[in-house]
Tab-separated table of C-alpha atoms in Angstrom:
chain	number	residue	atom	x	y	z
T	28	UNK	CA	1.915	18.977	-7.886
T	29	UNK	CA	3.851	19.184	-5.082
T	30	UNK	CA	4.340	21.879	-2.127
T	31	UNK	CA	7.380	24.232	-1.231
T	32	UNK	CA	8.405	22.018	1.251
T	33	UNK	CA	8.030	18.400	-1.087
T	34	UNK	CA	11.366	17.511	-3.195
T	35	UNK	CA	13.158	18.970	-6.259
T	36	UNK	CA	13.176	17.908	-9.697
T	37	UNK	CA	16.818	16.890	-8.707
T	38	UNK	CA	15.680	15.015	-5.717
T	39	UNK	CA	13.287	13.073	-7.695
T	40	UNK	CA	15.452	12.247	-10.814
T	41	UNK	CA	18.096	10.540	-7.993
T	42	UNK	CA	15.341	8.719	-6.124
T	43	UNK	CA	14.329	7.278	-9.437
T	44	UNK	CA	17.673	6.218	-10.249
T	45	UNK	CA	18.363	4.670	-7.488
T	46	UNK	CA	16.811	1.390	-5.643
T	47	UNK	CA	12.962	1.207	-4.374
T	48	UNK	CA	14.883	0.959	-1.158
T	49	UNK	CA	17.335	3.667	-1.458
T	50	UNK	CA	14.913	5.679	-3.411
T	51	UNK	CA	12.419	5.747	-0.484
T	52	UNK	CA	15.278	6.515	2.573
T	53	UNK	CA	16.183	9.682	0.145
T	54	UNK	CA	12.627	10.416	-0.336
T	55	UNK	CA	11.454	10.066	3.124
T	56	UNK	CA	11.656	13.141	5.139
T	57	UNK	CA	9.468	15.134	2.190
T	58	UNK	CA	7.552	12.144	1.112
T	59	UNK	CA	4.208	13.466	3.407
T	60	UNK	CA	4.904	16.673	1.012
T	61	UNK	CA	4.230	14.322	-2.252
T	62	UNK	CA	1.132	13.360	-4.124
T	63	UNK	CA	2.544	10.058	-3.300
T	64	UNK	CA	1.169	9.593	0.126
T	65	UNK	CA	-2.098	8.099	0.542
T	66	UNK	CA	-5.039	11.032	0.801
T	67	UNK	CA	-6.342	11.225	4.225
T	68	UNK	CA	-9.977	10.964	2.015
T	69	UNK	CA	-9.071	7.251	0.895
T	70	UNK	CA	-8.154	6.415	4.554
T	71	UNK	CA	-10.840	7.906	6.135
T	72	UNK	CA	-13.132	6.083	3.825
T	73	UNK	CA	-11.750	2.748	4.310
T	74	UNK	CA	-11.373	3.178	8.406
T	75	UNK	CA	-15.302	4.034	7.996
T	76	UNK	CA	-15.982	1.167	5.450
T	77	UNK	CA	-14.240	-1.402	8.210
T	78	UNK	CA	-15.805	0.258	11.612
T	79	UNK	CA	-19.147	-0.273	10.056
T	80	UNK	CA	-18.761	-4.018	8.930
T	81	UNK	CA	-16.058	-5.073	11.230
T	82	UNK	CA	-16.319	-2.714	14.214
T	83	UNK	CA	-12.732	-3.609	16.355
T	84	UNK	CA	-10.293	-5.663	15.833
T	85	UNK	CA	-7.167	-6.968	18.298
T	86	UNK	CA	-3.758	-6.269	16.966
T	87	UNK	CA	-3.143	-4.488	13.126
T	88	UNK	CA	-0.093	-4.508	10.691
T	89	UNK	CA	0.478	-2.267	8.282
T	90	UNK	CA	1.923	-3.621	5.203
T	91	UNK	CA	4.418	-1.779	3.473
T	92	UNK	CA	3.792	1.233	6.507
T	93	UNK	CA	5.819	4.244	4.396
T	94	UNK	CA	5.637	6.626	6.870
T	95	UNK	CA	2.751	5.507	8.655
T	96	UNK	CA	-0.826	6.868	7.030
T	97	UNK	CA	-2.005	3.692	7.970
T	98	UNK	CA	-0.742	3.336	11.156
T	99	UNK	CA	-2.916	6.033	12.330
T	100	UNK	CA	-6.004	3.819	11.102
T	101	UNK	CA	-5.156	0.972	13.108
T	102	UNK	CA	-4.407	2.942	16.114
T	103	UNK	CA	-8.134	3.743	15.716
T	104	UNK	CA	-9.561	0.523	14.293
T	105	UNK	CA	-7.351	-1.839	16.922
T	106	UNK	CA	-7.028	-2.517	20.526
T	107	UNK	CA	-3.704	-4.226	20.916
T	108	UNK	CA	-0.162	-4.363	18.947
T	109	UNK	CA	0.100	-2.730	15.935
T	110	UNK	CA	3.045	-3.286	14.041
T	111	UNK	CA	4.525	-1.494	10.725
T	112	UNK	CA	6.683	-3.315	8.194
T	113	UNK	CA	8.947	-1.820	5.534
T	114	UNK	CA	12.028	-1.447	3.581
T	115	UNK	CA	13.167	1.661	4.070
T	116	UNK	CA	14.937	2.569	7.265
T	117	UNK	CA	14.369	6.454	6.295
T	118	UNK	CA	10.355	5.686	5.767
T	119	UNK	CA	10.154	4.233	9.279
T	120	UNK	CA	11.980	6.781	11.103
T	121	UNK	CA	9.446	8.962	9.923
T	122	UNK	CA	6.546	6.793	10.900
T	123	UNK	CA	8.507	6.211	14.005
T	124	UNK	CA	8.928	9.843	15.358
T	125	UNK	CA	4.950	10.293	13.924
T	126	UNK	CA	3.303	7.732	16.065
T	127	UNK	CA	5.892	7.921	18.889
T	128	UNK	CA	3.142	9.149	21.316
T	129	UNK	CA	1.397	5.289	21.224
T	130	UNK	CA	3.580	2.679	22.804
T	131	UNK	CA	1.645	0.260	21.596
T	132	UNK	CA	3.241	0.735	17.866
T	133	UNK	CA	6.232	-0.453	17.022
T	134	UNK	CA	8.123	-1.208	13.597
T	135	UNK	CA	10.516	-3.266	11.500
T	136	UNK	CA	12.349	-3.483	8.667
T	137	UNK	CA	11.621	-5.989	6.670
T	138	UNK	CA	10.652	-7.323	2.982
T	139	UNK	CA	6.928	-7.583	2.709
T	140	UNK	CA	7.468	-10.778	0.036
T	141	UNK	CA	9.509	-12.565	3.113
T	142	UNK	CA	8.198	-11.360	6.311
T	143	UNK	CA	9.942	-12.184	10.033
T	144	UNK	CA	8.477	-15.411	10.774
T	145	UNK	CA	7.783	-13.939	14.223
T	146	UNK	CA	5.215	-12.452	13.443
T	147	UNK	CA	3.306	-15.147	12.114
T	148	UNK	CA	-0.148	-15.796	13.730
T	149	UNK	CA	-0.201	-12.258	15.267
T	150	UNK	CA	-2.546	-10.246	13.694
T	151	UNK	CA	-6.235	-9.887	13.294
T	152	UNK	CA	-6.380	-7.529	10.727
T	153	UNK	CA	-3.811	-5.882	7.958
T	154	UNK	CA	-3.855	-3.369	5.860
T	155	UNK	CA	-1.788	-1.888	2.694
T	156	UNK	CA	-1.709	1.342	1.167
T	157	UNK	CA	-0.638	2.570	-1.818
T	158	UNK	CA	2.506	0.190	-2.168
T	159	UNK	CA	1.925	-2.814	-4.269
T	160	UNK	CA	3.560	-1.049	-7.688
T	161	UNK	CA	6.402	-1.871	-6.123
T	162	UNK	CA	5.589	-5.522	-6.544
T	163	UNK	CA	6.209	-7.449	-10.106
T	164	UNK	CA	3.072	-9.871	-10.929
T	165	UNK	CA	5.216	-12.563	-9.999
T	166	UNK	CA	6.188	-11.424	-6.717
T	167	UNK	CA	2.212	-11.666	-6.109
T	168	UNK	CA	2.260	-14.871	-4.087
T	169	UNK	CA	4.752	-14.376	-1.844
T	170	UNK	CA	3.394	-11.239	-0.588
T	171	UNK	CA	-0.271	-11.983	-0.075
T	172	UNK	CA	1.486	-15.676	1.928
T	173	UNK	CA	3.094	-13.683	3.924
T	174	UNK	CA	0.064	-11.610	5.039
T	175	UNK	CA	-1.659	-14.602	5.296
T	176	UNK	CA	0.491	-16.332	7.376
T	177	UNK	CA	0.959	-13.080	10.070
T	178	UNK	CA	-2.581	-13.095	10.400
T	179	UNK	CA	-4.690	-14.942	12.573
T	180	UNK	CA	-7.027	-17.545	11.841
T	181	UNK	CA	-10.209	-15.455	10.828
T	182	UNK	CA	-8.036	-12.191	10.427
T	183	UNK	CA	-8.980	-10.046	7.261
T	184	UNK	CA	-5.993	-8.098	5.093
T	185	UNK	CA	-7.822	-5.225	3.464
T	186	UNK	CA	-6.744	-2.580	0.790
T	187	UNK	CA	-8.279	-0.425	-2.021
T	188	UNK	CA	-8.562	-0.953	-5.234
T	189	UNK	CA	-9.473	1.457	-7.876
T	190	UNK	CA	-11.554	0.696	-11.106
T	191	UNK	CA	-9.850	0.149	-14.581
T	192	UNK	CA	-8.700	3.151	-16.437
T	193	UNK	CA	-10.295	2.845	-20.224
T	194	UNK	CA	-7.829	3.504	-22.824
T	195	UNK	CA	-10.121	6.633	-23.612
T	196	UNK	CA	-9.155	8.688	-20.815
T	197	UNK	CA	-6.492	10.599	-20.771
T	198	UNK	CA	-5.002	8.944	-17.567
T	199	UNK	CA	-4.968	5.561	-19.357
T	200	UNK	CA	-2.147	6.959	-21.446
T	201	UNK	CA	-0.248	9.120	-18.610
T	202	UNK	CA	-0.447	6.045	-16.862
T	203	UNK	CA	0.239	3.497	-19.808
T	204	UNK	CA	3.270	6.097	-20.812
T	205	UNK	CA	4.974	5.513	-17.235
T	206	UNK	CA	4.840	2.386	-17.111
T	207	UNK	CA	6.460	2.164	-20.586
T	208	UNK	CA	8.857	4.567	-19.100
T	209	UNK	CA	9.990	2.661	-15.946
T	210	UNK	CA	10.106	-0.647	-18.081
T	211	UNK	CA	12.885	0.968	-20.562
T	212	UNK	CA	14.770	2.997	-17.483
T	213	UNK	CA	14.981	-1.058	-15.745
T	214	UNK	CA	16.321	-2.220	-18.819
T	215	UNK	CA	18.990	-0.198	-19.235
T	216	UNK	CA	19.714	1.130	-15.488
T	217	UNK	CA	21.000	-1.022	-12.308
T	218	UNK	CA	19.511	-1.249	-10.101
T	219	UNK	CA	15.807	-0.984	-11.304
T	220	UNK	CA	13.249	0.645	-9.182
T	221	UNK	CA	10.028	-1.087	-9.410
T	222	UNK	CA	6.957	0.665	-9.382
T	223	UNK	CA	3.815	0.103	-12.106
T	224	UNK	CA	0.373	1.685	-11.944
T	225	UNK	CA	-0.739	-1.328	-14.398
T	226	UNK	CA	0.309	-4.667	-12.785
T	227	UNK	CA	-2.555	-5.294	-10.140
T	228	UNK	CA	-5.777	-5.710	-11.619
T	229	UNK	CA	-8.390	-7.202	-9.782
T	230	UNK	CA	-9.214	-10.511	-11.180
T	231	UNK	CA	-5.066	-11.561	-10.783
T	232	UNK	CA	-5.193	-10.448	-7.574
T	233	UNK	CA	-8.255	-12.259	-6.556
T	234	UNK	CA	-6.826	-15.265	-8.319
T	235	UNK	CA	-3.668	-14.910	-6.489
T	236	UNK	CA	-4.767	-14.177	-3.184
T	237	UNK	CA	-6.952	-17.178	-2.986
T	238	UNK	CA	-4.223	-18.885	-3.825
T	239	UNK	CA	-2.361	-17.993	-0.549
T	240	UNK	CA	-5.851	-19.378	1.217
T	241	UNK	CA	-7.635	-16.730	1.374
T	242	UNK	CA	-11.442	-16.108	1.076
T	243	UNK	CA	-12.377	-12.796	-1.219
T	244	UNK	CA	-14.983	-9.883	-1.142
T	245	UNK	CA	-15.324	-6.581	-2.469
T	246	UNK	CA	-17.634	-3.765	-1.404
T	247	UNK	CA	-17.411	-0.298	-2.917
T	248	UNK	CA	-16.007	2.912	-1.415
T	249	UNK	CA	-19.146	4.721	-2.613
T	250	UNK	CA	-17.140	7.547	-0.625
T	251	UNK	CA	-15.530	8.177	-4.456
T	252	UNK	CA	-18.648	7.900	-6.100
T	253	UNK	CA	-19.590	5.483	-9.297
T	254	UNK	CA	-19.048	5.306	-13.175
T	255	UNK	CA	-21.263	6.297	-16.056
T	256	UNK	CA	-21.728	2.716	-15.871
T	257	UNK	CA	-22.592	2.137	-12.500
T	258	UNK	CA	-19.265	-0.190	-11.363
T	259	UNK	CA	-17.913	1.943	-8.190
T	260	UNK	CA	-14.956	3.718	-8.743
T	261	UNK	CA	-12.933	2.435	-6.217
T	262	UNK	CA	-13.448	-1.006	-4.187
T	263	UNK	CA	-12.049	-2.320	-0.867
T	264	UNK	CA	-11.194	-5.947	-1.177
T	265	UNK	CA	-11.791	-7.995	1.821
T	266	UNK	CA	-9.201	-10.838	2.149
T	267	UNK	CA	-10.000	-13.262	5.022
T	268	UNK	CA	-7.703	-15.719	6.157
């Protein structure tokens, strides 16, 4: 699962019982070394997916940056700024001393749910990988606001989305059985670290982020391929402000 140079057993078991934010500064110089980082695959199929309906944009955020697997797509998909937001001060040193070679990156700390009102009106496009376990269903609102209100007017925030898991597959349950897990280590253990794989299904999320005032569309990664069924297996929604 993970490779000689990812984190122990010992590493992870203090990570998870400590803070999303502490977790991630402990986590961050092996985190590239985790299946927790977003697969090159997935980002080169939604950089493809956006240069073929979009083409360029201006200036890109990266929501929630980690240590900066998405960066690298907006260096590539944008001609101006690009700017990373995050938590943890250990995840953006990382991203930091990754994309230190493009001066026109830079990156701040910050709560996605209450971002720097500086950076409102800024962006024309956004992007988020891979981090909104970390946000409770309630939490929803302010987050997609916030990325609404960075943007500018016309600017798209874009992300992945995979299919739902049926309860006959044996990821349902491994999935399903962490969540349960997490829910009964908040309950009993200060502070909690948040993260569900369950909490962000598509039709709440659509609901949500039109809401915040934004305009909705999915089209399919068919990069990952289709169910038995036919519904693709992974979508990227298309949130324009």
């Amino acid at each position: 699962m993970f490779s000689s140079h990812g984190p122990s057993v010992r590493e992870l078991a203090v990570q998870g019982l400590s803070s999303v934010e502490r977790g991630y500064d402990l986590l961050a110089p092996k985190f590239d070394h985790t299946p927790f980082r977003t697969p090159d695959r997935m980002l080169d199929a939604v950089e493809e997916t956006l240069a073929r309906r979009e083409g360029t944009f201006g200036a890109g955020l990266d929501v929630c940056c980690g240590t900066g697997a998405g960066t690298g797509l907006l260096r590539r998909l944008c001609r101006d700024r690009i700017t990373g937001v995050d938590l943890s001060a250990g995840m953006l040193a990382e991203a930091g001393r990754r994309h230190a070679d493009d001066d026109r990156v830079d990156f701040v700390r910050a709560d996605a749910r209450d971002l720097p009102a500086d950076l409102a009106d800024s962006y024309d496009l956004a992007v988020s990988f891979g981090a909104f376990g970390h946000f409770l269903p309630s939490e929803r609102p302010a987050l997609f606001s916030g990325v609404h209100s960075a943007l500018r007017p016309g600017g798209l925030f874009a992300f992945p989305i995979g299919a739902p898991i049926p309860p006959s597959s044996p990821v349902w349950w491994a999935v399903a059985g962490f969540d349960a897990l997490m829910r009964v280590r908040n309950a009993v253990w200060r502070p909690p670290f948040v993260m569900y794989y369950r909490t962000f299904p598509l039709s709440g999320v659509r609901a949500d982020l039109r809401t915040a005032g934004f305009t909705v569309e999915t089209v399919p990664l068919e990069h990952f391929g289709r169910l038995p069924g036919g519904a693709p297996r992974w979508r990227l929604v298309l949130a324009r402000r």
